[in-house]
XYZ file of C-alpha atoms in Angstrom:
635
model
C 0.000 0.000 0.000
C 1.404 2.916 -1.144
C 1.237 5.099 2.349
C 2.145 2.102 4.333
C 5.744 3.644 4.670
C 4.194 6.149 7.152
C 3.408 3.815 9.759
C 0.063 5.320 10.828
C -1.141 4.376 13.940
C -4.453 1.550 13.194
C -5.142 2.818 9.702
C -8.381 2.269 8.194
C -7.109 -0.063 5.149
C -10.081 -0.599 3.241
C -9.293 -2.958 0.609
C -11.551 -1.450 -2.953
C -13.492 -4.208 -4.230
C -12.409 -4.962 -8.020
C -15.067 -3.334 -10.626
C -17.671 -5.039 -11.714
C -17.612 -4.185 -15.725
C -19.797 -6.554 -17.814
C -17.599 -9.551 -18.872
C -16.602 -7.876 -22.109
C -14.997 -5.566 -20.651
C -12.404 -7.958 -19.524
C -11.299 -9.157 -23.124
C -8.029 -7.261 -22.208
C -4.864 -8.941 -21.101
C -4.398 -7.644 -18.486
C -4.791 -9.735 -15.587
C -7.493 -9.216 -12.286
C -4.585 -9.026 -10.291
C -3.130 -6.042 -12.292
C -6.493 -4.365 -12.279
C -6.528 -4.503 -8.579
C -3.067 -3.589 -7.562
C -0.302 -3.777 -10.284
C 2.355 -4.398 -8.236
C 2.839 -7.954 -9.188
C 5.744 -7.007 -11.717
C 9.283 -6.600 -11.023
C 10.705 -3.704 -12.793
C 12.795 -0.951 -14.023
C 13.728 1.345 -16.340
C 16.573 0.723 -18.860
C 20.198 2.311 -17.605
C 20.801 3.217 -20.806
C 19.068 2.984 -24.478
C 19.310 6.634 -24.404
C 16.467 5.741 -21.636
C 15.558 8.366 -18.504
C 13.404 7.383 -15.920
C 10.632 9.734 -16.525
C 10.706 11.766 -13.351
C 9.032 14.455 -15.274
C 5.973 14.757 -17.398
C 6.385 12.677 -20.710
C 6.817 15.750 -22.984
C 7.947 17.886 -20.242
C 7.085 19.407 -17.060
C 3.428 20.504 -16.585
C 2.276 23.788 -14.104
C -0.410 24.216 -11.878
C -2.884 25.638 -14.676
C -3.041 23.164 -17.124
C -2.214 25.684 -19.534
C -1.845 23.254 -23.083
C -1.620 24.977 -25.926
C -3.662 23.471 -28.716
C -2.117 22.411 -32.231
C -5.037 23.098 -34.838
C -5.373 26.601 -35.995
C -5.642 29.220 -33.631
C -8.426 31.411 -34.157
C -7.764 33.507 -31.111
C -4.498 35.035 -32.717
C -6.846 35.983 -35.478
C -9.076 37.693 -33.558
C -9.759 41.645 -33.864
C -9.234 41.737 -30.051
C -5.677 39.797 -30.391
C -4.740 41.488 -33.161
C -5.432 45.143 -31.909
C -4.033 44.461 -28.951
C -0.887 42.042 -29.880
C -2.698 39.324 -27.295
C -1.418 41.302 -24.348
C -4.340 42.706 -21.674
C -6.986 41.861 -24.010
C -10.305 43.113 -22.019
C -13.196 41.201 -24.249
C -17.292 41.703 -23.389
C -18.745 38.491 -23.150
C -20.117 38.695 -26.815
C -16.721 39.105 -28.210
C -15.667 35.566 -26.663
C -13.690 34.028 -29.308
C -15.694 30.450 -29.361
C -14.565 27.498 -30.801
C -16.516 24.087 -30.108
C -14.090 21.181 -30.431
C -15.860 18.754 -28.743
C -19.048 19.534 -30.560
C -17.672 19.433 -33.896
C -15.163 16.782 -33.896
C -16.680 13.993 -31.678
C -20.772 11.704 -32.127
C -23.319 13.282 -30.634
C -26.830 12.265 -29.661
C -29.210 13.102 -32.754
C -31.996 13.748 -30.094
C -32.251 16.963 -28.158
C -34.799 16.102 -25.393
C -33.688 15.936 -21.955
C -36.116 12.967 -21.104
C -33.807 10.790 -19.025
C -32.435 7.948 -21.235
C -29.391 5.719 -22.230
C -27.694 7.637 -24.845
C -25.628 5.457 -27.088
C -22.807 6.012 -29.518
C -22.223 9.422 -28.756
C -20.270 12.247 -26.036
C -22.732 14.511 -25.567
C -26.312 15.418 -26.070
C -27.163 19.136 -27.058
C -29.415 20.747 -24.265
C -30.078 23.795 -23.611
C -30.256 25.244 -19.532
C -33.686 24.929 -18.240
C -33.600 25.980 -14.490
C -36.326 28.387 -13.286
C -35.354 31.747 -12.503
C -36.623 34.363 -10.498
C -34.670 37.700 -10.328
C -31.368 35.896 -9.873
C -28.911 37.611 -8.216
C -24.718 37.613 -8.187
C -23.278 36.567 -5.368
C -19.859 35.999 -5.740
C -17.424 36.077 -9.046
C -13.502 35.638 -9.783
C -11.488 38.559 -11.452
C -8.123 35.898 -11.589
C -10.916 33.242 -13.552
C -12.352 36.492 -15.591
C -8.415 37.050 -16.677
C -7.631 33.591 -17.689
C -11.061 34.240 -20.510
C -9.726 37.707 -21.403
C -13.461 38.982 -20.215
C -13.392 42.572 -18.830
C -13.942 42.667 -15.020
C -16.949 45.302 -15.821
C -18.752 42.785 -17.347
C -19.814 41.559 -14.237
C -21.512 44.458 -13.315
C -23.943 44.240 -16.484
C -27.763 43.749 -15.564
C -28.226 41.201 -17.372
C -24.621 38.678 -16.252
C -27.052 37.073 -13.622
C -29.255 35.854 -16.284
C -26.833 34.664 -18.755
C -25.133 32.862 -15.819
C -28.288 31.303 -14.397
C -28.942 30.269 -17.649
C -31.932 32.523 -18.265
C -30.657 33.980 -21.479
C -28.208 32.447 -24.095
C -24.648 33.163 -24.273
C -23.811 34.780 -27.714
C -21.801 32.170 -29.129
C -22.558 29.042 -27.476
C -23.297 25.842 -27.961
C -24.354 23.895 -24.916
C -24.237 20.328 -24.215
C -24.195 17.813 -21.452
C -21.618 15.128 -21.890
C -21.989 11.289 -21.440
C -19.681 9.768 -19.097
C -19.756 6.318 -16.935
C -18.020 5.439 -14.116
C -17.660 3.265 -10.759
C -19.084 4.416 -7.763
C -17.596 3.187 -4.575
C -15.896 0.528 -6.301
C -18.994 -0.464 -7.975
C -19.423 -0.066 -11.865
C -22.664 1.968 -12.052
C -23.424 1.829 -15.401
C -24.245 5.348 -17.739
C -24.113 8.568 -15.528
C -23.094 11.721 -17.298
C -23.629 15.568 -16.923
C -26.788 15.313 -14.835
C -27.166 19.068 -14.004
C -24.418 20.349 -15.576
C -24.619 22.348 -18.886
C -21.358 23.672 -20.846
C -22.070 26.361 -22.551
C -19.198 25.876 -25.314
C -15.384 26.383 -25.508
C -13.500 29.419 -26.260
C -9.866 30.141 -27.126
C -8.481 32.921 -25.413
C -5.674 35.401 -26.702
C -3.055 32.914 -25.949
C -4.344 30.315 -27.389
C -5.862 28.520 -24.600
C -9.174 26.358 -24.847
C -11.368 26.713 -22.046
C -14.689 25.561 -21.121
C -17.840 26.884 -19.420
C -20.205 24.787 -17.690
C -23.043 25.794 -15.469
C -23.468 23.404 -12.891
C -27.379 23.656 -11.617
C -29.225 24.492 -14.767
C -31.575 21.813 -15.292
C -32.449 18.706 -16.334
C -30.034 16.736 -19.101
C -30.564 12.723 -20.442
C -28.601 12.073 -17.968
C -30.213 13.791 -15.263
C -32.192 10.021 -14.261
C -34.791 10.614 -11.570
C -32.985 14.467 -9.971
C -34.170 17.511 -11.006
C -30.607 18.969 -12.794
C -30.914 21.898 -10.144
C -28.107 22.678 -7.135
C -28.566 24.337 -3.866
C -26.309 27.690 -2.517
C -25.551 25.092 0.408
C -23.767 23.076 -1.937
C -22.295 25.888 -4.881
C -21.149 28.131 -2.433
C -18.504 25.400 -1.489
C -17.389 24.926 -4.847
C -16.968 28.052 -5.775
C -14.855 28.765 -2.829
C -12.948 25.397 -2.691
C -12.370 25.743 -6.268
C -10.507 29.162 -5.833
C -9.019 28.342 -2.864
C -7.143 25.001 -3.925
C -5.763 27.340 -6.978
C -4.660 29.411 -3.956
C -2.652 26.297 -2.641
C -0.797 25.872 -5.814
C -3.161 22.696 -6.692
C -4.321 21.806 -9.724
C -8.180 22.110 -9.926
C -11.589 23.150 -12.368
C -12.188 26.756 -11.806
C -15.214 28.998 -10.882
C -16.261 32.225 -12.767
C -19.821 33.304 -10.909
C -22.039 32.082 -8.648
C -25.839 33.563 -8.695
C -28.551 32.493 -7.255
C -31.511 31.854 -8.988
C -34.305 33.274 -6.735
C -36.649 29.522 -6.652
C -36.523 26.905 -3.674
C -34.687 23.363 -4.259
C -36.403 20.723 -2.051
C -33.198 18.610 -1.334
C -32.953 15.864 1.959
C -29.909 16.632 3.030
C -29.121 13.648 5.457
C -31.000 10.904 3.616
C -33.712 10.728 6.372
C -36.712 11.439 4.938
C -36.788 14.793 6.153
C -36.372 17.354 2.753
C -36.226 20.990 3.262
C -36.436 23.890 0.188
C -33.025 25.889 0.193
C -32.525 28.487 -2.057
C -31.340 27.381 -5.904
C -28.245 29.059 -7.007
C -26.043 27.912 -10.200
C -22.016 28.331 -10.634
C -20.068 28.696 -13.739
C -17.617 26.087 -13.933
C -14.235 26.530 -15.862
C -11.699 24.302 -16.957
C -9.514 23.159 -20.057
C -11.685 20.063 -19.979
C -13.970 18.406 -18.151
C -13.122 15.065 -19.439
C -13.129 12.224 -16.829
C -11.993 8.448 -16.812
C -15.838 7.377 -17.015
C -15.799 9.600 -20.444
C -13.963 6.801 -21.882
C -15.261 3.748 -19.406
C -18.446 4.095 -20.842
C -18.010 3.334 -24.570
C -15.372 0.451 -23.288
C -18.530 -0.964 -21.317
C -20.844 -1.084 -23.818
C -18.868 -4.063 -25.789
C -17.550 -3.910 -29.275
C -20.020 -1.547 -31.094
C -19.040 1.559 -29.012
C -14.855 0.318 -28.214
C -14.022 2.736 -31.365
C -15.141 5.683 -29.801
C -12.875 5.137 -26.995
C -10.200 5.889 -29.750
C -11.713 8.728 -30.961
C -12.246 10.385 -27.661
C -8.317 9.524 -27.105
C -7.462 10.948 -30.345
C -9.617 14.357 -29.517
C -7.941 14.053 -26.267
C -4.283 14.154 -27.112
C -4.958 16.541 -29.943
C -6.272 19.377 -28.200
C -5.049 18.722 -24.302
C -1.884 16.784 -24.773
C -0.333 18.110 -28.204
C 3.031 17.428 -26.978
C 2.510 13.377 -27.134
C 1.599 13.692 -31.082
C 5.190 15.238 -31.270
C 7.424 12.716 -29.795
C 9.824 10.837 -31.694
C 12.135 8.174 -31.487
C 14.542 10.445 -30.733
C 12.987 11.342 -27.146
C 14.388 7.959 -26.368
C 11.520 6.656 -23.678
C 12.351 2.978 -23.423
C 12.131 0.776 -20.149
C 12.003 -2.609 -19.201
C 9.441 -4.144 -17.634
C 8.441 -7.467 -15.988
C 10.388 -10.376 -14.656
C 14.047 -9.054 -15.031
C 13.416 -6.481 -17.334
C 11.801 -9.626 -19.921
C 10.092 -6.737 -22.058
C 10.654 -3.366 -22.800
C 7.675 -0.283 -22.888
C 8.677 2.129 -25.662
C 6.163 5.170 -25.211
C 7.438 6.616 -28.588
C 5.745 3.733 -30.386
C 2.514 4.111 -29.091
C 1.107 7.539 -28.010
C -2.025 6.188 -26.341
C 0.590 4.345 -23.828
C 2.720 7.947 -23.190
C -0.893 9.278 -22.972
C -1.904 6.781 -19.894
C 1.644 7.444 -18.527
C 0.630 11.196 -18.596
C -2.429 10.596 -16.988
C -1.583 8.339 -14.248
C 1.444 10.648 -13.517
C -0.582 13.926 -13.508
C -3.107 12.089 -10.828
C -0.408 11.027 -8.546
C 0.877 13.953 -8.331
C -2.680 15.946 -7.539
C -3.338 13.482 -5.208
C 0.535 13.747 -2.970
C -0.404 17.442 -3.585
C -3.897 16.724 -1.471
C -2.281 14.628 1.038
C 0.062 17.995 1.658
C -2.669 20.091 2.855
C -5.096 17.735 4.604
C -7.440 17.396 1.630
C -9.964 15.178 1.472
C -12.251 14.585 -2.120
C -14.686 12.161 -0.243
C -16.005 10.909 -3.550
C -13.116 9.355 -5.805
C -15.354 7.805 -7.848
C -14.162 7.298 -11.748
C -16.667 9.554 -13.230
C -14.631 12.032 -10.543
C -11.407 11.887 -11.809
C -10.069 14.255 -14.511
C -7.863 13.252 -17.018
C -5.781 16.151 -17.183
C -4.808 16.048 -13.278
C -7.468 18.393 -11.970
C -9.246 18.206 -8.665
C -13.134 18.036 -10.171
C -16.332 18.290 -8.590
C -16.295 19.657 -5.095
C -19.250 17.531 -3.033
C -18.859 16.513 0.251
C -15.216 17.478 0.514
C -13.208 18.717 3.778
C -9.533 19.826 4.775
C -8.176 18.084 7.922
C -8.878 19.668 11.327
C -7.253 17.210 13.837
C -4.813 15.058 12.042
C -7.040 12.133 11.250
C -6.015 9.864 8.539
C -9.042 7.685 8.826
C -11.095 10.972 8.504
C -13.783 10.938 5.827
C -16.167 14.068 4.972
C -18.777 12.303 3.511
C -22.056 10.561 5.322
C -22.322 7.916 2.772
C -18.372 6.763 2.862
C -18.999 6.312 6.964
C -19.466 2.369 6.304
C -16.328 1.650 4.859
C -14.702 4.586 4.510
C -13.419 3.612 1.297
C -12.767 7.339 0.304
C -11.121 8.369 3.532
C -7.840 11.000 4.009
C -5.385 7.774 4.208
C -7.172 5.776 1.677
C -6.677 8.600 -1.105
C -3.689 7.051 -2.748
C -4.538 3.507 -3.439
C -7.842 4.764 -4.225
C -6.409 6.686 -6.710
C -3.683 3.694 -8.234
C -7.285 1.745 -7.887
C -8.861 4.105 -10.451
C -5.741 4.549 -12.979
C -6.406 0.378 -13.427
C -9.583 1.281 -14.621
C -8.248 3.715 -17.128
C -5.816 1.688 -18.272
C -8.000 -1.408 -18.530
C -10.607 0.845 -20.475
C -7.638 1.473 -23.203
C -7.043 -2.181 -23.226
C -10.190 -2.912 -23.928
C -10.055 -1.171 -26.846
C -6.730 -2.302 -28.106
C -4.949 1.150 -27.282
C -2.208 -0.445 -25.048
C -0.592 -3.496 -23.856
C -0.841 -5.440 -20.906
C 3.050 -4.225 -20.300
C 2.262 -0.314 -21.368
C -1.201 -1.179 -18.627
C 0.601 -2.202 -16.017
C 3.616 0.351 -16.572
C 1.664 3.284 -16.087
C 0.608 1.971 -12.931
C 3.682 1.426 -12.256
C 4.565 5.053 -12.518
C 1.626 5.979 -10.556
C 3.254 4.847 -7.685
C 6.938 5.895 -8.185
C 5.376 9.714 -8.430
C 3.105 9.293 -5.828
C 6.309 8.566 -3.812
C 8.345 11.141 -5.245
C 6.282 13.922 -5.122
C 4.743 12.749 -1.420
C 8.065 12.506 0.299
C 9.345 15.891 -1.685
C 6.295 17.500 0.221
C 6.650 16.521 3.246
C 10.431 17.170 3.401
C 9.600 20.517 2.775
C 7.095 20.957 4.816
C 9.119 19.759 7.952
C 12.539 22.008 6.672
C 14.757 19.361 5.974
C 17.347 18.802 3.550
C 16.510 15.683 2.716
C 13.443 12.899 3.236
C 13.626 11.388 6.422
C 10.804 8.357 6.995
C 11.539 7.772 10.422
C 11.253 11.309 11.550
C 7.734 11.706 9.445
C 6.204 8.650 10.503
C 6.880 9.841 14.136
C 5.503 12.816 13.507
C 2.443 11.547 11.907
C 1.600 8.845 14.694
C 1.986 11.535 17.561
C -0.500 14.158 15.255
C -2.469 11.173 15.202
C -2.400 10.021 18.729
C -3.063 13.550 20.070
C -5.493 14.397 17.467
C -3.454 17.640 16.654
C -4.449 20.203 13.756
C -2.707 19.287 10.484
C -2.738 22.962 8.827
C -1.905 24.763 12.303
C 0.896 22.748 13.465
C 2.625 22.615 10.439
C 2.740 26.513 10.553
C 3.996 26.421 14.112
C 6.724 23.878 13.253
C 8.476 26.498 11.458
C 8.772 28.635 14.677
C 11.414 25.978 16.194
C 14.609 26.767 15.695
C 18.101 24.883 14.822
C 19.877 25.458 18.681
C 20.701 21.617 20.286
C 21.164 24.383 23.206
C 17.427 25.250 24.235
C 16.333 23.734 27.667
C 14.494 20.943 27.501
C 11.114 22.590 29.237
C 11.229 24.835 26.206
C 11.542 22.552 23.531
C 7.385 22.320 23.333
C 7.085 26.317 23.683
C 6.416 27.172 19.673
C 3.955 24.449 19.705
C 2.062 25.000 22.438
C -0.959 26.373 20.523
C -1.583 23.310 18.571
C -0.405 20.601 21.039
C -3.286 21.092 23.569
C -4.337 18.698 26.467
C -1.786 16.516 26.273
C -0.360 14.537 29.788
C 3.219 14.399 30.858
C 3.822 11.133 28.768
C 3.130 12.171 25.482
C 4.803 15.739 26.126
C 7.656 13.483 26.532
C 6.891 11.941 23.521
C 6.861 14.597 21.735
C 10.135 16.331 23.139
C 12.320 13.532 22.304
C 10.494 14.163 18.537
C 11.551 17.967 18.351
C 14.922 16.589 19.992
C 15.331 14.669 16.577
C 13.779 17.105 14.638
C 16.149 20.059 16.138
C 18.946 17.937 14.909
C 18.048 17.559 11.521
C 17.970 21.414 11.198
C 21.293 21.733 12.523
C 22.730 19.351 9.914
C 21.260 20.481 7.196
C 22.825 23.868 7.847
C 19.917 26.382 6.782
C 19.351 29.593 8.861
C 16.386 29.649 10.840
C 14.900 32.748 8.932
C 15.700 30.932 5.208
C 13.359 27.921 6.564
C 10.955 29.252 8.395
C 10.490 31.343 4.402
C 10.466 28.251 2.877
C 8.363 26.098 5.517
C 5.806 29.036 5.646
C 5.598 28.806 1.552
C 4.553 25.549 1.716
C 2.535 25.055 4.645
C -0.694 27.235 4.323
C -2.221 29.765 7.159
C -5.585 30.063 5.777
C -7.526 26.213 4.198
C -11.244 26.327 3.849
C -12.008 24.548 6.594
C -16.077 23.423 6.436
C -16.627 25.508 9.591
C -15.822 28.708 7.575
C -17.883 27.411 4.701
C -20.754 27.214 6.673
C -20.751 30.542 8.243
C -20.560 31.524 5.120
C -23.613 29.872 4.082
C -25.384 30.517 6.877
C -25.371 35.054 5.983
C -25.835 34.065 2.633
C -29.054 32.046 3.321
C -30.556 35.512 4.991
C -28.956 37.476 1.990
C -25.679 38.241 2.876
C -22.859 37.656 0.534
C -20.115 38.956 2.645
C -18.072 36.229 4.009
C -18.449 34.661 0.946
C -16.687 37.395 -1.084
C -14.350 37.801 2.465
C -13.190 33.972 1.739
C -12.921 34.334 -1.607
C -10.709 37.131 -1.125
C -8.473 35.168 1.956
C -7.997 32.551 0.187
C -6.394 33.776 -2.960
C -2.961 33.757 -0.477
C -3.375 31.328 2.020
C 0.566 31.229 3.119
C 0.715 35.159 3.869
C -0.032 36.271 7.389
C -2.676 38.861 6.318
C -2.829 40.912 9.351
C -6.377 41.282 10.998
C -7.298 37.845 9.383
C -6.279 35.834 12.088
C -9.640 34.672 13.480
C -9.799 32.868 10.066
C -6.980 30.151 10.789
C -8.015 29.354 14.388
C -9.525 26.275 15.841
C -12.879 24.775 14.896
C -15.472 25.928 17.475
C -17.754 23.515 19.376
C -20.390 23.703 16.568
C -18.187 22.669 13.494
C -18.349 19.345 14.398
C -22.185 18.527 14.330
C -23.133 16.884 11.200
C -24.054 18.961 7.824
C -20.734 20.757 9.316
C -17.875 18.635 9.831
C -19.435 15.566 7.386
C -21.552 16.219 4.441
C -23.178 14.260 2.558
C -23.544 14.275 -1.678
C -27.178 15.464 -1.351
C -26.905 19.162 -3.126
């Protein structure tokens, strides 16, 4: 298990169940045992053929935003906008949105337009138009940073009329909405057809610099694949994404953004805890935005539907890798990415030969890094299903998600996970290996890659995972270099004393590199996060910060140079669910605030903001009472 290294106290190990795909979905090679785990093989890369162990993104390295540039023509260059204004500070209204619909005009689509809830077969997406009821909707919150990224004017969100082309109430000049068809397992379980239930993208622009992004409003009515829900969301629910989605961009994690949120002035009846009990909250929509909102169940679901469908698994790959991972069509021979695999290096994996195999590399490399990335800050998803997982490495679809307060790993946000706690804080990066098998054994199925090229990108799942997981946490301790011991200490007394993940972590870079402070005082910069703790585990955890002290000393870095560094890493300000839900709370009686006062905090949660303090301080009493502390996906 790939965080068994950490030694965590009792850890909740829940073992995922393998999927249960129809029986044609398992005409692959690859093995049951692969699926599950992958770690049967012994491996490694080739020393030499040229080869490199590919530490970094096949193609090169990758940055937070995502930010591919296509290959195919560029009609944003050619715009009047780009031209006038060489592509630099280009301010655009939101008619002048330079729109160009890829995924409409180069992939199947359903030839029926009704959003009565059906299978739709042989196609990505069904055109459908937003249908929510709206009332006088009103803007609560929006973000200038997301507004830049689409070269739209920040005055455009002061336009009348921005509420009810966001709500959906009026068209967007330009568009061309859809819902798209996805698949995926849930809880382990394959659940058969799911798709964009309530969530409408309005098309896909290119902005000045070439970028393709995407506009979805999540909340605006019923789709084919909205089953037996209404296609509506609550401003319980869309306040959190919004936020969360801004603040994890904050962190320096990879994740869909959010233009708007307005409410749409009608009532949602929604049961919140699953107890028969419904209440009406108010409806509110949010603009979604992201390079692509493709998941692993956009492909699953073709690959489950037996031979008819496998091709379009291709041709979703091929739209894929065109327009989100142009760097793959340009490898050569030349780029030398060769490496044995299997008993004593029996076969070799050359990911020049087969792009769909760099391509899966890509993917599972881009999710183990998100996921270390999650594990850094305390983050918890809560519902890693497939048809949750993004295949360009971005965190997607904020439900019942929640940061760590006390250092938990067994901690799980969501209601429904309680039982097994399949998707809990520990569990994240097997659950994540778990649900790159799937991928992989949905490009099998259609004869896209080998049962070597399968099992080597699982492979590399877990050699980044460990990578970029230890590189975190040696820089969130200081240290020079990884130490296992040290961490694993440190995470079994967190654990043990149930100390707060974010807040300690900013403490620890108080300490400083003297073997010469008394051993009463060793404790001192902690002593606002280790609270209530006897005399045996403050002995405990003085012989850690004995250790610890004399790792800084080696490693020879002045105490002002770390605490810099630890403090860049290690966040003030997370979005705890207590802070949420105050939130919610004024902007259930009209107030919208706290909710533009998060926004704002959370665009730099490592600076000390003075006067901002109250927001990194400890849970009160009331956070942890359910609908607070645990959530569940009802929104």
């Amino acid at each position: 298990m790939l965080l068994c290294h950490l030694a965590f106290l009792p850890l909740v190990r829940h073992v995922p169940p393998l999927a249960a795909f129809p029986k044609t979905f398992f005409s692959s090679p690859i093995s049951r045992s692969a699926l599950r785990w992958g770690w049967h093989l012994n491996r490694r890369p080739l020393e030499r053929r040229g080869s490199r162990r590919p530490d970094r993104q096949i193609g090169g390295s990758r940055s937070h935003s995502m930010e591919s540039k296509t290959e195919a023509r560029d009609p944003a260059a050619e715009s009047p906008a780009a031209l006038a204004d060489g592509g630099k500070g280009v301010r655009l209204k939101l008619e002048e949105f330079n729109w160009d619909h890829s995924f409409v005009r180069e992939l199947p689509g359903d030839p029926r337009s009704d959003t009565i809830p059906r299978q739709v077969l042989h196609a990505c997406y069904s055109k459908v138009s937003p249908s929510a009821e709206v009332e006088s909707p009103e803007l609560v919150a929006w973000s200038e940073s997301v507004a830049e990224l689409l070269d739209l004017d920040p005055k455009e969100f002061e336009r009348p009329d921005f509420p009810l082309i966001f709500s959906g109430a009026l068209p967007l000049k330009g568009g061309l909405p859809y819902a798209q068809c996805y698949g995926g397992h849930q809880f382990g379980v394959w659940a058969g057809q799911l798709g964009d239930g309530r969530a409408i993208t309005l098309g896909e622009l290119l902005n000045s610099r070439g970028e393709r992004w995407e506009l979805q409003l999540k909340g605006a009515g019923k789709t084919p694949y909205s089953r037996f829900a209404d296609g509506l969301a609550v401003l319980r629910s869309s306040i959190r994404e919004f936020l969360c989605s801004e603040a994890m961009i904050g962190l320096g994690i990879p994740t869909t953004r959010a233009l708007s949120l307005v409410t749409t002035g009608k009532f949602v009846s929604r049961d919140m805890f699953y107890d028969g009990n419904p209440k009406d909250e108010p409806g509110a929509i949010v603009c979604r935005v992201a390079q692509s909102f493709l998941r692993f169940g956009s492909y699953q679901i073709h690959a489950s539907r037996g031979k008819e469908d496998l091709d379009l698994v291709r041709t979703l790959a091929d739209y894929t890798i065109c327009h989100h991972f142009p760097h793959i069509e340009k490898m050569s021979k030349s780029d030398d990415l060769s490496f044995e695999v299997g008993v004593e290096g029996s076969l070799i994996v050359d990911l020049t030969s087969n792009k769909y195999a760099a391509w899966s590399v890509e993917v599972a490399e881009r999710t183990a890094s998100l996921i270390a990335s999650w594990q850094g800050v305390g983050f918890t998803h809560g519902v890693l299903n497939t048809d949750n997982m993004s295949v360009l490495g971005l965190t997607i679809d904020y439900g019942p998600f929640g940061f760590l307060d006390a250092f938990d790993p067994s901690y799980t946000p969501n209601t429904t996970d309680l039982p097994g706690r399949r998707y809990c804080f520990a569990n994240q990066p097997d659950i994540g290996l778990w649900n790159i098998a799937q991928f992989t054994a949905t490009l099998s199925a259609a004869q896209l890659i080998s049962k070597e090229e399968a099992n080597y990108a699982m492979e590399r799942y877990g050699d980044k995972f460990m990578d970029e997981y230890q590189s975190i946490m040696t820089r969130k301790l200081g240290l020079s270099k990884y130490n296992k011991q040290l961490i694993s200490t440190l995470l079994n007394n967190m654990a043990v004393d149930k100390v707060d993940y974010t807040n300690f972590f900013r403490l620890l870079s108080n300490i400083k590199a003297d073997t010469g402070t008394p051993k009463n005082e060793l404790l001192v910069p902690l002593k606002a996060a280790l609270l209530d703790i006897g005399q045996e585990r403050k002995e405990a955890w003085t012989t850690w910060v004995q250790t610890y002290i004399e790792e800084l000393v080696a490693s020879g870095t002045s105490d002002d140079e770390r605490k810099a560094a630890m403090n860049s890493v290690n966040p003030k300000y997370i979005l705890r669910n207590y802070l949420c839900q105050s939130a919610i709370n004024a902007a259930e009686q009209g107030d919208y605030g706290e909710v533009r006062r998060l926004l704002k905090l959370m665009e730099h949660p490592y600076d000390d903001q003075p006067g901002m303090e109250k927001y990194a301080r400890l849970p009160p009493a009331w956070a942890y009472r359910p609908g607070v502390c645990m959530l569940s996906c009802s929104s």
